[in-house]
Short mmCIF file of C-alpha atoms and ligand atoms in Angstrom, two decimals:
data_model
loop_
_atom_site.label_atom_id
_atom_site.label_comp_id
_atom_site.label_asym_id
_atom_site.label_seq_id
_atom_site.Cartn_x
_atom_site.Cartn_y
_atom_site.Cartn_z
CA MET D 191 250.18 96.85 181.34
CA PHE D 192 249.54 99.60 178.80
CA ARG D 193 247.42 101.45 181.31
CA ARG D 194 250.44 101.65 183.56
CA ILE D 195 252.92 102.67 180.87
CA PHE D 196 250.81 105.02 178.81
CA SER D 197 248.06 106.16 181.18
CA GLY D 198 246.22 107.90 178.34
CA LYS D 199 249.22 109.95 177.20
CA VAL D 200 249.19 108.68 173.64
CA GLN D 201 245.94 110.46 172.79
CA GLY D 202 247.23 114.03 172.93
CA TYR D 203 250.90 113.30 172.38
CA PHE D 204 250.23 111.40 169.23
CA ILE D 205 248.05 114.02 167.58
CA ARG D 206 250.78 116.65 167.95
CA GLN D 207 253.77 114.59 166.96
CA PHE D 208 252.62 111.88 164.63
CA SER D 209 254.44 111.22 161.38
CA VAL D 210 253.19 108.34 159.24
CA CYS D 211 256.79 107.30 158.72
CA GLU D 212 257.86 107.27 162.35
CA LEU D 213 255.58 106.33 165.18
CA PRO D 214 256.15 107.89 168.61
CA GLN D 215 258.10 105.69 171.03
CA GLU D 216 254.97 104.77 173.04
CA LEU D 217 253.30 103.35 169.94
CA GLN D 218 256.46 101.55 168.89
CA ASP D 219 256.49 99.91 172.33
CA ILE D 220 252.89 98.73 171.89
CA GLN D 221 253.79 97.40 168.45
CA LYS D 222 256.80 95.53 169.82
CA THR D 223 254.86 94.01 172.71
CA CYS D 224 252.16 92.78 170.34
CA ARG D 225 254.70 91.47 167.82
CA ASN D 226 256.42 89.49 170.58
CA PHE D 227 253.06 88.18 171.76
CA ALA D 228 252.17 87.14 168.20
CA ASN D 229 255.51 85.34 167.72
CA ARG D 230 255.48 83.68 171.12
CA GLU D 231 251.82 82.90 171.80
CA LEU D 232 249.99 82.93 168.47
CA LYS D 233 252.21 81.71 165.62
CA PRO D 234 253.02 78.36 167.27
CA VAL D 235 249.34 77.51 167.80
CA ALA D 236 247.60 79.23 164.86
CA ALA D 237 247.49 76.12 162.65
CA ALA D 238 246.02 73.97 165.44
CA LEU D 239 243.43 76.62 166.38
CA ASP D 240 242.43 76.73 162.70
CA ALA D 241 242.36 72.95 162.24
CA ASN D 242 240.19 72.44 165.34
CA SER D 243 238.09 75.62 165.02
CA ARG D 244 239.15 76.28 168.61
CA PHE D 245 238.58 79.63 170.31
CA PRO D 246 241.89 80.95 171.75
CA ALA D 247 240.57 81.31 175.32
CA GLU D 248 243.95 81.23 177.06
CA GLN D 249 245.36 83.85 174.69
CA MET D 250 242.36 86.11 175.34
CA LYS D 251 243.13 85.99 179.04
CA ASN D 252 246.76 86.93 178.41
CA LEU D 253 245.73 89.71 176.03
CA ALA D 254 243.33 91.05 178.66
CA ASP D 255 246.20 91.07 181.18
CA LEU D 256 248.11 93.27 178.71
CA GLY D 257 245.13 95.65 178.51
CA LEU D 258 244.37 94.68 174.91
CA MET D 259 240.75 93.59 175.25
CA ARG D 260 239.60 97.13 176.08
CA VAL D 261 242.15 99.13 174.13
CA THR D 262 240.15 102.36 173.66
CA VAL D 263 238.07 102.05 176.84
CA ASP D 264 238.49 104.54 179.70
CA THR D 265 240.69 103.37 182.55
CA GLU D 266 237.84 103.64 185.07
CA TYR D 267 236.12 100.79 183.20
CA GLY D 268 239.22 98.60 183.06
CA GLY D 269 240.46 99.92 179.72
CA SER D 270 243.79 101.18 178.37
CA ASN D 271 242.45 104.57 177.17
CA LEU D 272 244.40 104.43 173.91
CA ASN D 273 243.33 105.68 170.49
CA MET D 274 242.37 104.07 167.19
CA LEU D 275 245.91 104.22 165.86
CA ALA D 276 247.11 102.20 168.83
CA LEU D 277 244.26 99.72 168.33
CA SER D 278 245.18 99.44 164.66
CA LEU D 279 248.79 98.55 165.55
CA VAL D 280 247.60 95.98 168.08
CA VAL D 281 245.32 94.24 165.56
CA GLU D 282 247.93 94.32 162.79
CA GLU D 283 250.60 92.68 164.92
CA LEU D 284 248.30 90.03 166.43
CA SER D 285 246.92 89.18 162.99
CA SER D 286 250.40 88.51 161.67
CA GLY D 287 250.54 85.69 164.24
CA CYS D 288 246.97 84.43 163.81
CA GLY D 289 244.36 86.02 161.53
CA ALA D 290 241.48 84.53 163.51
CA THR D 291 242.73 85.87 166.84
CA GLY D 292 243.26 89.26 165.17
CA SER D 293 239.66 89.12 163.98
CA ILE D 294 238.28 88.28 167.42
CA VAL D 295 240.27 91.08 169.08
CA SER D 296 239.41 93.55 166.32
CA ILE D 297 235.64 92.95 166.24
CA HIS D 298 235.33 92.84 170.04
CA ASN D 299 237.33 96.05 170.52
CA CYS D 300 236.05 98.05 167.54
CA LEU D 301 232.40 97.03 167.47
CA TYR D 302 231.60 96.33 171.11
CA ALA D 303 234.00 97.77 173.70
CA ASP D 304 234.72 101.01 171.82
CA MET D 305 231.03 101.57 171.03
CA LEU D 306 229.90 100.96 174.60
CA ASN D 307 232.66 103.23 175.88
CA ARG D 308 231.79 106.06 173.46
CA LEU D 309 228.02 105.92 173.63
CA GLY D 310 227.05 104.17 176.84
CA THR D 311 225.77 106.00 179.90
CA LYS D 312 227.83 105.79 183.09
CA GLN D 313 225.31 103.28 184.45
CA GLN D 314 225.49 101.12 181.30
CA LYS D 315 229.29 101.11 181.32
CA GLU D 316 229.45 100.23 185.01
CA LEU D 317 226.99 97.43 184.43
CA PHE D 318 228.42 95.89 181.26
CA PHE D 319 232.14 96.49 181.79
CA GLY D 320 231.88 95.91 185.52
CA LYS D 321 230.06 92.61 185.54
CA TYR D 322 232.47 90.50 183.49
CA PRO D 323 236.27 90.02 183.51
CA ARG D 324 238.20 91.98 180.89
CA GLU D 325 238.77 89.00 178.62
CA THR D 326 235.00 88.51 178.21
CA ILE D 327 233.87 88.98 174.63
CA GLY D 328 231.03 91.24 173.46
CA VAL D 329 229.30 91.04 170.07
CA PHE D 330 227.82 93.43 167.54
CA ALA D 331 224.66 91.93 166.05
CA LEU D 332 223.51 94.08 163.14
CA SER D 333 223.34 91.81 160.07
CA GLU D 334 220.47 89.48 159.24
CA SER D 335 220.17 86.86 156.52
CA ASP D 336 218.20 89.31 154.33
CA ALA D 337 219.94 92.45 155.56
CA GLY D 338 223.71 92.55 155.05
CA SER D 339 224.90 95.40 152.81
CA ASP D 340 221.28 96.63 152.85
CA VAL D 341 221.17 96.64 156.61
CA ALA D 342 218.30 99.14 156.84
CA ALA D 343 216.10 96.24 155.68
CA LEU D 344 216.56 94.39 158.99
CA ASP D 345 213.36 93.06 160.50
CA THR D 346 214.12 92.09 164.08
CA MET D 347 211.33 93.88 165.96
CA ALA D 348 211.45 95.71 169.28
CA VAL D 349 208.14 96.44 171.00
CA LYS D 350 207.89 98.41 174.22
CA GLU D 351 205.97 96.92 177.11
CA GLY D 352 206.19 98.67 180.48
CA ASP D 353 209.83 99.17 181.41
CA CYS D 354 211.13 96.66 178.87
CA TRP D 355 211.63 96.33 175.14
CA ILE D 356 210.68 92.90 173.82
CA LEU D 357 212.80 91.69 170.90
CA ASN D 358 211.86 89.08 168.31
CA GLY D 359 213.91 88.09 165.26
CA THR D 360 217.10 86.41 164.07
CA LYS D 361 220.48 88.09 163.75
CA ALA D 362 222.97 86.44 161.39
CA TRP D 363 226.77 86.21 161.13
CA VAL D 364 227.52 87.29 164.69
CA THR D 365 231.29 87.11 165.36
CA SER D 366 232.23 85.39 168.64
CA ALA D 367 228.59 84.72 169.56
CA ALA D 368 229.46 81.24 170.86
CA GLU D 369 231.80 82.68 173.52
CA ALA D 370 230.22 86.07 174.24
CA LYS D 371 228.46 87.12 177.41
CA SER D 372 226.99 90.38 176.16
CA GLY D 373 226.44 92.39 173.02
CA ILE D 374 224.87 95.22 171.09
CA VAL D 375 221.82 94.10 169.15
CA PHE D 376 220.00 96.18 166.53
CA ALA D 377 216.24 96.00 166.02
CA THR D 378 213.56 98.22 164.56
CA VAL D 379 210.92 99.87 166.70
CA ASP D 380 208.86 100.64 163.55
CA SER D 381 209.73 99.01 160.21
CA GLU D 382 207.71 101.66 158.34
CA LEU D 383 210.35 104.16 159.40
CA LYS D 384 213.07 102.12 157.57
CA HIS D 385 216.52 103.10 158.88
CA LYS D 386 215.00 105.74 161.17
CA GLY D 387 213.34 103.00 163.24
CA ILE D 388 216.54 101.09 163.98
CA THR D 389 217.64 101.15 167.62
CA ALA D 390 220.63 99.67 169.47
CA PHE D 391 220.09 97.57 172.62
CA LEU D 392 222.61 96.28 175.13
CA LEU D 393 222.01 92.62 175.78
CA ASP D 394 223.30 90.68 178.77
CA PHE D 395 223.26 87.05 177.61
CA ASP D 396 222.85 85.76 181.18
CA GLN D 397 219.70 87.86 181.65
CA ALA D 398 218.10 87.07 178.31
CA ALA D 399 215.55 84.27 178.57
CA GLY D 400 214.45 83.55 174.99
CA LEU D 401 217.92 84.05 173.50
CA LYS D 402 219.42 81.09 171.67
CA VAL D 403 222.86 81.04 170.06
CA GLY D 404 222.97 79.00 166.85
CA ASN D 405 225.66 76.52 165.82
CA PRO D 406 228.89 78.07 164.50
CA GLU D 407 229.07 78.44 160.71
CA ASP D 408 231.54 76.08 158.99
CA LYS D 409 233.79 78.72 157.42
CA LEU D 410 236.58 78.93 154.84
CA GLY D 411 238.91 80.90 157.10
CA ILE D 412 239.29 82.58 160.50
CA ARG D 413 238.08 79.23 161.79
CA ALA D 414 239.13 79.85 165.40
CA SER D 415 236.57 82.66 165.48
CA SER D 416 232.96 81.55 165.88
CA THR D 417 230.23 83.02 163.67
CA CYS D 418 226.67 82.21 164.73
CA SER D 419 223.07 83.33 164.41
CA LEU D 420 221.28 84.75 167.44
CA TYR D 421 217.65 83.71 167.83
CA LEU D 422 215.61 86.15 169.87
CA GLU D 423 212.20 85.01 171.04
CA ASN D 424 210.44 87.47 173.33
CA VAL D 425 213.74 88.60 174.82
CA HIS D 426 213.07 91.28 177.45
CA ILE D 427 215.57 94.14 177.54
CA PRO D 428 215.18 96.77 180.26
CA VAL D 429 214.55 100.31 178.96
CA LYS D 430 217.76 101.42 180.67
CA ASN D 431 219.73 99.21 178.25
CA VAL D 432 218.87 101.19 175.11
CA LEU D 433 222.19 102.41 173.67
CA GLY D 434 221.94 105.86 172.10
CA PRO D 435 218.66 107.39 170.96
CA ILE D 436 215.54 105.43 169.96
CA GLY D 437 215.65 105.42 166.14
CA GLY D 438 219.32 106.48 166.18
CA GLY D 439 220.70 102.95 165.78
CA PHE D 440 221.40 103.12 162.06
CA ARG D 441 223.45 106.32 162.37
CA ILE D 442 225.53 105.05 165.28
CA ALA D 443 226.04 101.68 163.60
CA MET D 444 227.40 103.39 160.48
CA GLU D 445 229.72 105.56 162.59
CA GLN D 446 230.97 102.51 164.45
CA LEU D 447 231.48 100.56 161.23
CA ASP D 448 233.86 103.29 160.02
CA ARG D 449 235.98 102.60 163.09
CA ALA D 450 235.64 98.84 162.61
CA ARG D 451 236.97 99.19 159.06
CA ILE D 452 240.26 100.35 160.55
CA GLY D 453 240.32 97.15 162.62
CA ILE D 454 239.53 94.95 159.62
CA ALA D 455 242.08 96.76 157.45
CA SER D 456 244.66 96.24 160.20
CA GLN D 457 243.82 92.54 160.38
CA ALA D 458 244.36 92.43 156.60
CA LEU D 459 247.74 94.18 156.94
CA GLY D 460 248.91 91.65 159.54
CA ILE D 461 247.98 88.71 157.31
CA ALA D 462 249.65 90.37 154.30
CA GLN D 463 252.85 91.05 156.24
CA ALA D 464 252.97 87.44 157.47
CA ALA D 465 252.53 86.24 153.88
CA LEU D 466 255.40 88.42 152.68
CA GLU D 467 257.72 87.23 155.44
CA THR D 468 256.83 83.57 154.85
CA ALA D 469 257.46 83.98 151.11
CA VAL D 470 260.89 85.58 151.60
CA GLN D 471 262.02 83.04 154.21
CA TYR D 472 260.94 80.13 152.03
CA ALA D 473 262.43 81.54 148.82
CA LYS D 474 265.75 82.12 150.56
CA GLN D 475 266.31 78.47 151.44
CA ARG D 476 264.55 76.82 148.48
CA LYS D 477 266.87 75.90 145.62
CA ALA D 478 265.81 75.62 141.95
CA PHE D 479 268.01 75.59 138.84
CA GLY D 480 271.06 75.63 141.09
CA GLN D 481 270.17 78.82 142.89
CA SER D 482 267.95 80.14 145.62
CA LEU D 483 264.43 81.17 144.52
CA LEU D 484 265.32 84.63 145.77
CA GLU D 485 267.72 84.99 142.84
CA LEU D 486 264.94 84.47 140.28
CA SER D 487 263.67 87.69 138.79
CA PRO D 488 259.93 86.75 138.67
CA VAL D 489 260.07 85.83 142.36
CA ARG D 490 261.77 89.14 143.18
CA MET D 491 259.08 91.00 141.21
CA ARG D 492 256.36 89.30 143.21
CA ILE D 493 258.13 90.26 146.44
CA ALA D 494 258.50 93.86 145.27
CA GLU D 495 254.82 94.09 144.42
CA MET D 496 253.76 92.58 147.73
CA ALA D 497 256.03 94.98 149.62
CA VAL D 498 254.83 98.12 147.85
CA ARG D 499 251.15 97.22 148.14
CA ILE D 500 251.51 96.46 151.85
CA GLU D 501 253.33 99.73 152.50
CA SER D 502 250.74 101.75 150.53
CA ALA D 503 247.88 100.07 152.35
CA ARG D 504 249.58 100.64 155.70
CA LEU D 505 249.89 104.37 155.03
CA LEU D 506 246.18 104.57 154.18
CA VAL D 507 245.22 102.62 157.30
CA ARG D 508 247.33 104.89 159.52
CA LYS D 509 245.93 108.00 157.84
CA ALA D 510 242.36 106.79 158.45
CA ALA D 511 243.14 106.01 162.09
CA CYS D 512 244.71 109.45 162.55
CA GLU D 513 241.69 111.16 160.99
CA ILE D 514 239.35 109.28 163.32
CA ASP D 515 241.50 110.18 166.32
CA ARG D 516 241.59 113.82 165.29
CA ASN D 517 238.07 114.41 163.91
CA GLY D 518 235.88 111.57 165.18
CA ARG D 519 234.64 110.73 161.66
CA ALA D 520 236.61 109.66 158.57
CA THR D 521 234.19 107.69 156.42
CA LYS D 522 236.04 108.05 153.13
CA ALA D 523 239.49 107.35 154.58
CA CYS D 524 238.17 104.27 156.43
CA SER D 525 236.54 102.87 153.28
CA MET D 526 239.70 103.50 151.27
CA ALA D 527 241.84 101.79 153.90
CA LYS D 528 239.54 98.79 154.14
CA TRP D 529 239.27 98.28 150.40
CA ILE D 530 242.98 98.51 149.70
CA ALA D 531 244.22 96.62 152.75
CA SER D 532 241.78 93.75 152.27
CA GLU D 533 242.67 93.29 148.60
CA THR D 534 246.34 93.54 149.55
CA ALA D 535 245.91 90.68 152.02
CA THR D 536 244.40 88.42 149.36
CA PHE D 537 247.06 89.51 146.85
CA ALA D 538 249.93 88.86 149.27
CA ALA D 539 248.54 85.49 150.35
CA HIS D 540 248.04 84.48 146.71
CA ASN D 541 251.62 85.44 145.84
CA CYS D 542 252.97 83.73 148.93
CA GLN D 543 251.26 80.53 147.78
CA GLN D 544 252.74 80.91 144.28
CA ILE D 545 256.27 81.42 145.64
CA LEU D 546 255.90 78.34 147.83
CA GLY D 547 254.66 76.25 144.88
CA GLY D 548 253.24 72.92 146.05
CA MET D 549 254.11 73.82 149.65
CA GLY D 550 251.76 76.78 149.30
CA TYR D 551 248.86 74.43 148.75
CA VAL D 552 249.24 72.15 151.76
CA LYS D 553 248.76 72.61 155.46
CA ASN D 554 252.42 71.95 156.36
CA MET D 555 252.97 75.65 155.67
CA PRO D 556 250.78 78.63 156.63
CA ALA D 557 250.33 80.10 153.11
CA GLU D 558 247.02 78.36 152.42
CA ARG D 559 245.69 79.58 155.80
CA TYR D 560 246.74 83.14 155.03
CA TYR D 561 244.73 82.93 151.83
CA ARG D 562 241.64 81.52 153.58
CA ASP D 563 241.91 84.07 156.41
CA ALA D 564 242.50 87.01 154.06
CA ARG D 565 239.28 86.55 152.11
CA ILE D 566 236.97 87.55 154.96
CA THR D 567 238.52 91.02 155.14
CA GLU D 568 237.02 91.78 151.71
CA ILE D 569 233.56 90.75 152.91
CA TYR D 570 232.70 91.57 156.52
CA GLY D 571 232.33 95.10 157.84
CA GLY D 572 231.04 96.06 154.37
CA VAL D 573 231.96 94.35 151.09
CA THR D 574 234.49 95.96 148.72
CA ASP D 575 231.82 97.06 146.22
CA VAL D 576 230.07 99.01 148.95
CA GLN D 577 233.35 100.67 149.98
CA LYS D 578 233.85 101.74 146.36
CA ALA D 579 230.30 103.15 146.23
CA VAL D 580 230.92 105.13 149.43
CA ILE D 581 234.24 106.52 148.16
CA ALA D 582 232.72 107.50 144.79
CA GLU D 583 229.77 109.26 146.41
CA LEU D 584 231.94 111.23 148.84
CA THR D 585 234.54 112.10 146.20
CA ILE D 586 231.93 113.36 143.74
CA GLY D 587 230.19 115.24 146.58
CA GLU D 588 233.43 117.00 147.54
CA MET D 589 233.98 118.08 143.94
CA ASN D 590 230.44 119.45 143.66
CA ALA D 591 230.73 121.35 146.91
C1 FAD L 1363 232.72 85.49 159.05
C2 FAD L 1363 231.74 86.61 159.10
C3 FAD L 1363 231.65 87.37 160.26
C4 FAD L 1363 230.72 88.41 160.35
N1 FAD L 1363 230.59 89.10 161.52
C5 FAD L 1363 229.57 89.99 161.65
C6 FAD L 1363 229.29 90.57 162.93
O1 FAD L 1363 230.00 90.35 163.92
N2 FAD L 1363 228.23 91.40 163.03
C7 FAD L 1363 227.42 91.70 161.96
O2 FAD L 1363 226.48 92.47 162.13
N3 FAD L 1363 227.67 91.16 160.73
C8 FAD L 1363 228.72 90.31 160.57
N4 FAD L 1363 228.95 89.73 159.33
C9 FAD L 1363 228.09 90.08 158.20
C10 FAD L 1363 228.83 90.85 157.12
O3 FAD L 1363 229.09 92.16 157.55
C11 FAD L 1363 228.00 90.76 155.84
O4 FAD L 1363 228.12 89.44 155.37
C12 FAD L 1363 228.48 91.75 154.78
O5 FAD L 1363 228.17 93.06 155.17
C13 FAD L 1363 227.83 91.48 153.41
O6 FAD L 1363 226.47 91.29 153.52
P1 FAD L 1363 225.78 90.02 152.79
O7 FAD L 1363 226.52 88.81 153.21
O8 FAD L 1363 224.33 90.06 153.08
O9 FAD L 1363 226.06 90.24 151.25
P2 FAD L 1363 225.12 91.07 150.23
O10 FAD L 1363 224.69 92.33 150.85
O11 FAD L 1363 224.06 90.15 149.71
O12 FAD L 1363 226.17 91.40 149.08
C14 FAD L 1363 226.61 90.40 148.17
C15 FAD L 1363 227.31 91.07 147.00
O13 FAD L 1363 226.38 91.92 146.30
C16 FAD L 1363 227.02 93.09 145.84
N5 FAD L 1363 226.41 94.29 146.47
C17 FAD L 1363 225.51 94.32 147.47
N6 FAD L 1363 225.16 95.60 147.76
C18 FAD L 1363 225.86 96.39 146.93
C19 FAD L 1363 225.93 97.80 146.74
N7 FAD L 1363 225.20 98.67 147.47
N8 FAD L 1363 226.76 98.28 145.78
C20 FAD L 1363 227.50 97.42 145.03
N9 FAD L 1363 227.47 96.08 145.17
C21 FAD L 1363 226.66 95.57 146.09
C22 FAD L 1363 228.48 92.96 146.22
O14 FAD L 1363 229.18 92.39 145.14
C23 FAD L 1363 228.44 92.01 147.39
O15 FAD L 1363 229.69 91.35 147.56
C24 FAD L 1363 229.90 88.72 159.22
C25 FAD L 1363 230.02 87.97 158.05
C26 FAD L 1363 230.92 86.92 157.98
C27 FAD L 1363 230.99 86.10 156.71
#
């Protein structure tokens, strides 16, 4: 749908005319479509998806029909050819309906489809985008149990034999691994080289004898999204499926994680906005001491603080997305956006629970789910403490320049 309406126009148009306070009409239309989708197709089922840890397969199909499973991918590979700002709006709106669905869409778009589109060869894109329908999920398998924040310590090995690389090791925490058909897997070709040995490989799950997907983790939140280990035992990957340069995997992973932080921050914004709206709606109709909760000053203060934090975070997220769209890199802005938006989501969900009182603690209302879903945004894609370290280093570096 978006391919037809926008046909790539947003890229250039947006850079010239963007104001953080007023989005161009094309982006407002995307926002509206996604908001309607969230209200119609996600909100009514989010609690059941969560309770049953059920992947939203039908919704993925409908999102793919709207062009939202390959948001930044070129049209020739079935994508919508939109930019990171558009993707951010998509993820924010979907996450306000269901944080887990927002997570699935965000990780798939930001860490698989966008990366393959940016860095893949024509042959790789034809192969991986061409083989599967647009709703098919791809994964990004970088982390290992002993290599999370310190990802350069990963020890999945890749050894070259003839026209194949043979991979052995275990990747941990892989989002959507239970449903995926393909992915980008990181391994080292020489552990002595530390991060300079890390290389990215495109993996077609159907062609990967020796690949085993572990059982989904039993998680606190985003329970409709699967998170599994990938066990690789002598998995043969053709040489033509190396993504980017040999030994260049660490650099391209870090670049891609900047972009993914916009997705995660947007997911956080959506959850925070949903928490604010739930709190206001509930407070309006709930009576205490002969008046609506909305009349009580402490409740109003909580609402004010939620609103201002959400708006501040949103401005930082949009700024980071704009910088990426304009310059390609925006490490500091992306870390700032992720830190603030993720803490805002937890803050808003916490305050929503407080305003709902006992109803905030039970599953009849979505507040407790918002809280459980919000927490992941402070952890995956780089924990908050690492974002702070990145921001400090870059800020101090700029001042010394
Ligand atoms: C639900 C879920 C989905 C995920 N999906 C994916 C995925 O699709 N692909 C993927 O590759 N990974 C994925 N991950 C992994 C995720 O990115 C890591 O869990 C995260 O980066 C943190 O790594 P860790 O768990 O090893 O924590 P650790 O690195 O052990 O960090 C634990 C704590 O130590 C402190 N710390 C560590 N390093 C520093 C530092 N340098 N400076 C300051 N403090 C520090 C922080 O307080 C941090 O919170 C996922 C994780 C989860 C839980």
